[in-house]
Amino acid sequence: MRLLFLGDMVGRSGRTAVYERLPRLIADHHIDFAIVNGENAAGGFGVTETILTDTLDAGADVMTTGNHVWDQREALVFAERQERFLRPANYPDGTPGRGMGVFEARNGARVMVSNLMGRVFMSPDLDDPFVAAERQLDGGRLGRDFDCVVFDFHAEATSEKVCFAHFVDGRASLVVGTHTHTPTADHTIFDGGTGYISDVGMCGDYGHSLGMEKEEPLNRFLTKVPRGRFEAATGPATLCGVAVEISDRTGLCERIAPIRIGPRLEETMPSWW
């Protein structure tokens, strides 16, 4: 099966890029399952239910999030009823919504998607993501209960991300790092067959600061005095993500390649598409 994961969608610019390009990517390249991280979609801070619905209508099968999941307070309400909206699974018991789900892909495959958040240099400090993942994997096995297992590991430290991927190697199809908004060049397949990338980057305007207008972040570095709030940049966005081919027999990763479409960054597409 073919899976597409798109990185953090930032503001209107990022949404526009996803909505315009995702349907064609799915159709042209026979994508069986698409995941979009949408935690910065509403002006850079959280996601609304309307944005969630629009993203699903564009072809996403699941939306994952991260530390900004509750920035839009309405998410605390719609998280309970929207099964294809995931917040980090290692929030404490009783938190609204769900951190994982099992979904049917276009080819009929059973896809388990889990959203976890790291703890190094991250706020809030959630429960142990390694323990949470182990608990999830105890509930079902790749190749028996699931045809594909994907973890969105939303974290700052690359060491925490790569160690987590080693922890689930051979038990997951793919571990995708999100959060830093900067694509890394380390996409690989581990010895046990798990695909990995430290960060897929963002779907946003790379002409500013991580998808936000550069003036206020720059001001705070220079003066340490806030003059205003961060605002999502509005220039043309670059779509960043990763494409993966999963074995129908084992559920493990057979191919992985980055995707970058748009201005500023060097464009790249999988050679095997």
XYZ file of C-alpha atoms in Angstrom:
273
model
C 0.000 0.000 0.000
C 1.018 3.619 -0.521
C 0.843 6.085 2.349
C 1.333 9.853 2.360
C 2.075 11.927 5.463
C 2.044 15.738 5.276
C 3.769 17.843 7.936
C 2.370 20.566 10.188
C -0.136 22.677 8.236
C 0.457 26.335 9.177
C -2.222 28.979 8.709
C -4.279 29.792 5.636
C -1.231 29.536 3.371
C -0.532 25.971 4.493
C -4.194 25.001 4.252
C -4.433 26.330 0.713
C -1.402 24.318 -0.385
C -2.821 21.134 1.110
C -6.345 21.616 -0.232
C -5.088 22.402 -3.729
C -2.486 19.640 -4.020
C -3.632 16.716 -1.876
C -6.535 15.540 -4.072
C -4.289 15.401 -7.159
C -1.490 13.612 -5.266
C -3.940 10.965 -4.091
C -5.414 10.463 -7.567
C -2.208 10.619 -9.609
C -0.087 8.440 -7.335
C -2.702 5.982 -6.085
C -2.360 6.912 -2.422
C -4.205 4.427 -0.217
C -4.025 6.448 2.998
C -3.190 10.087 3.792
C -2.369 11.679 7.148
C -2.043 15.423 7.773
C -0.747 17.057 10.942
C -3.037 20.050 11.443
C -2.088 21.496 14.823
C -1.073 24.912 13.435
C -3.800 25.205 10.823
C -5.871 27.958 12.500
C -3.622 31.000 12.187
C -0.694 28.974 13.490
C -2.472 27.984 16.700
C -4.591 24.848 16.866
C -7.390 23.712 14.581
C -11.107 24.396 14.253
C -13.741 21.837 13.383
C -14.356 23.565 10.052
C -10.674 23.253 9.159
C -10.703 19.601 10.212
C -13.719 18.913 7.992
C -12.182 20.769 5.039
C -8.957 18.787 5.413
C -10.800 15.472 5.489
C -12.866 16.569 2.470
C -9.604 17.280 0.611
C -8.637 13.633 1.013
C -6.944 13.279 4.396
C -7.986 10.119 6.226
C -6.745 11.284 9.632
C -5.569 14.540 11.226
C -2.890 14.368 13.907
C -1.828 17.208 16.206
C 0.639 18.035 18.991
C 1.288 20.607 21.681
C -1.034 23.193 20.072
C -4.003 20.838 19.956
C -6.107 22.820 22.466
C -5.203 26.358 21.310
C -8.680 26.624 19.780
C -10.951 25.847 22.713
C -13.624 24.308 20.509
C -11.262 21.367 19.981
C -12.015 20.244 23.538
C -15.590 19.681 22.372
C -15.312 18.323 18.840
C -12.420 16.002 19.768
C -14.988 13.768 21.441
C -17.140 13.287 18.334
C -14.570 13.448 15.533
C -13.034 9.976 15.336
C -10.522 10.984 12.665
C -9.072 13.753 14.829
C -6.206 12.635 17.058
C -4.516 14.392 19.973
C -1.363 13.027 21.661
C -2.189 9.678 23.246
C 0.050 10.297 26.247
C -2.193 12.995 27.695
C -3.508 11.880 31.101
C -6.553 9.647 31.378
C -9.761 11.659 31.100
C -8.449 14.066 28.453
C -11.054 14.679 25.704
C -10.683 12.871 22.423
C -8.501 9.938 21.440
C -4.810 9.419 20.757
C -5.027 6.511 18.350
C -7.449 4.850 16.002
C -7.776 2.055 13.477
C -8.966 3.158 10.048
C -9.735 1.510 6.725
C -7.539 2.556 3.814
C -8.765 2.896 0.246
C -7.376 -0.569 -0.535
C -9.163 -2.079 2.472
C -6.075 -2.250 4.706
C -6.415 -1.794 8.465
C -4.262 1.186 9.451
C -3.486 1.975 13.072
C -2.455 5.599 13.582
C -1.059 6.803 16.901
C -0.233 10.382 17.875
C 2.365 10.791 20.629
C 4.242 13.764 22.049
C 7.814 13.774 23.286
C 8.912 15.163 26.632
C 12.393 16.620 26.010
C 12.168 20.434 25.710
C 8.376 20.116 25.295
C 5.429 21.644 27.119
C 3.169 20.405 28.559
C 5.149 17.555 30.075
C 2.951 14.570 29.270
C 3.074 10.928 30.296
C 5.870 8.674 29.040
C 5.368 8.179 25.263
C 7.351 4.930 25.292
C 5.017 3.419 27.864
C 1.990 4.695 25.957
C 3.248 3.135 22.713
C 3.968 -0.181 24.402
C 0.443 -0.236 25.770
C -0.959 0.441 22.301
C 1.165 -2.256 20.665
C 0.167 -4.736 23.345
C -3.395 -4.310 22.099
C -2.638 -5.455 18.555
C 0.183 -6.695 16.371
C 1.387 -5.578 12.961
C 0.684 -8.245 10.370
C -2.003 -9.896 12.484
C -4.357 -7.217 13.772
C -3.152 -4.314 11.625
C -1.871 -4.100 8.062
C -0.029 -0.849 8.807
C 1.026 0.961 11.996
C 2.001 4.645 11.900
C 3.268 6.830 14.744
C 3.285 10.629 14.524
C 5.910 11.434 17.160
C 5.554 15.162 17.859
C 8.773 16.216 19.576
C 11.653 18.702 19.671
C 14.690 16.490 20.300
C 15.877 14.332 17.414
C 17.488 11.957 19.914
C 14.125 11.245 21.514
C 12.539 10.719 18.098
C 15.168 8.328 16.782
C 15.289 6.336 20.025
C 11.524 5.973 19.921
C 11.753 4.665 16.358
C 14.334 2.084 17.464
C 11.996 1.149 20.323
C 9.187 0.214 17.904
C 11.397 -1.012 15.036
C 9.861 -4.089 13.474
C 6.548 -3.438 15.213
C 5.544 -0.322 13.259
C 5.441 0.507 9.572
C 6.445 4.152 9.974
C 7.559 6.671 12.597
C 7.222 10.278 11.441
C 8.706 13.127 13.427
C 6.771 16.397 13.501
C 6.895 19.725 15.412
C 10.069 21.557 14.312
C 8.631 22.656 10.931
C 12.040 21.945 9.347
C 12.427 18.909 7.058
C 15.361 16.628 7.805
C 17.400 14.568 5.339
C 17.538 11.335 7.349
C 14.625 9.350 5.897
C 15.570 5.697 6.176
C 14.351 2.182 6.861
C 15.623 0.644 10.093
C 16.968 -2.910 10.320
C 13.639 -4.231 11.598
C 11.737 -2.693 8.683
C 10.304 0.495 10.204
C 10.436 3.609 8.038
C 11.640 6.765 9.775
C 12.256 10.489 9.350
C 13.173 12.875 12.187
C 10.949 15.651 10.851
C 8.851 15.955 7.707
C 8.778 19.749 7.905
C 5.672 21.886 7.511
C 3.133 22.835 4.904
C 3.625 26.581 5.195
C 5.499 29.698 4.117
C 9.259 29.052 4.343
C 10.034 32.704 3.614
C 9.542 33.681 7.263
C 10.080 31.964 10.644
C 8.660 28.423 10.817
C 5.552 29.526 8.985
C 4.989 32.639 11.126
C 5.649 36.256 10.097
C 9.324 36.869 10.928
C 9.073 40.386 12.409
C 7.774 39.502 15.880
C 10.050 36.469 16.473
C 13.002 38.574 15.336
C 11.956 41.402 17.639
C 11.835 39.069 20.621
C 15.309 37.708 19.881
C 16.688 41.256 19.656
C 14.837 43.058 22.449
C 13.293 40.327 24.660
C 10.191 42.540 24.752
C 7.023 41.344 22.978
C 5.413 43.942 20.724
C 2.547 41.804 19.485
C 1.415 38.267 18.895
C 2.793 35.804 16.403
C 0.902 35.804 13.094
C 0.892 33.115 10.433
C 2.817 34.104 7.299
C 0.699 34.536 4.195
C 3.155 33.928 1.356
C 2.980 30.893 -0.939
C 3.441 27.677 1.014
C 5.645 24.700 0.319
C 4.043 21.299 0.813
C 6.352 19.011 2.808
C 5.793 15.384 3.650
C 6.927 11.825 3.180
C 5.723 9.052 0.886
C 5.963 5.426 1.916
C 5.311 2.036 0.333
C 4.214 -0.623 2.823
C 4.458 -4.353 2.206
C 1.040 -5.967 1.859
C 2.554 -9.157 3.289
C 4.470 -7.928 6.369
C 3.185 -4.406 6.961
C 6.765 -3.135 7.064
C 8.258 -0.283 5.082
C 9.707 -1.076 1.657
C 10.326 2.439 0.332
C 10.398 5.923 1.842
C 11.044 9.293 0.208
C 10.470 12.968 1.047
C 8.055 15.226 -0.825
C 8.572 18.962 -1.222
C 6.393 20.954 -3.632
C 6.428 24.743 -3.797
C 8.744 27.755 -3.538
C 11.831 28.337 -1.375
C 12.912 24.705 -0.860
C 14.305 22.429 -3.527
C 11.414 20.420 -4.908
C 11.588 16.658 -4.682
C 9.263 13.742 -5.400
C 9.766 9.994 -5.015
C 11.583 8.549 -8.021
C 9.376 5.481 -7.829
C 6.117 7.413 -8.288
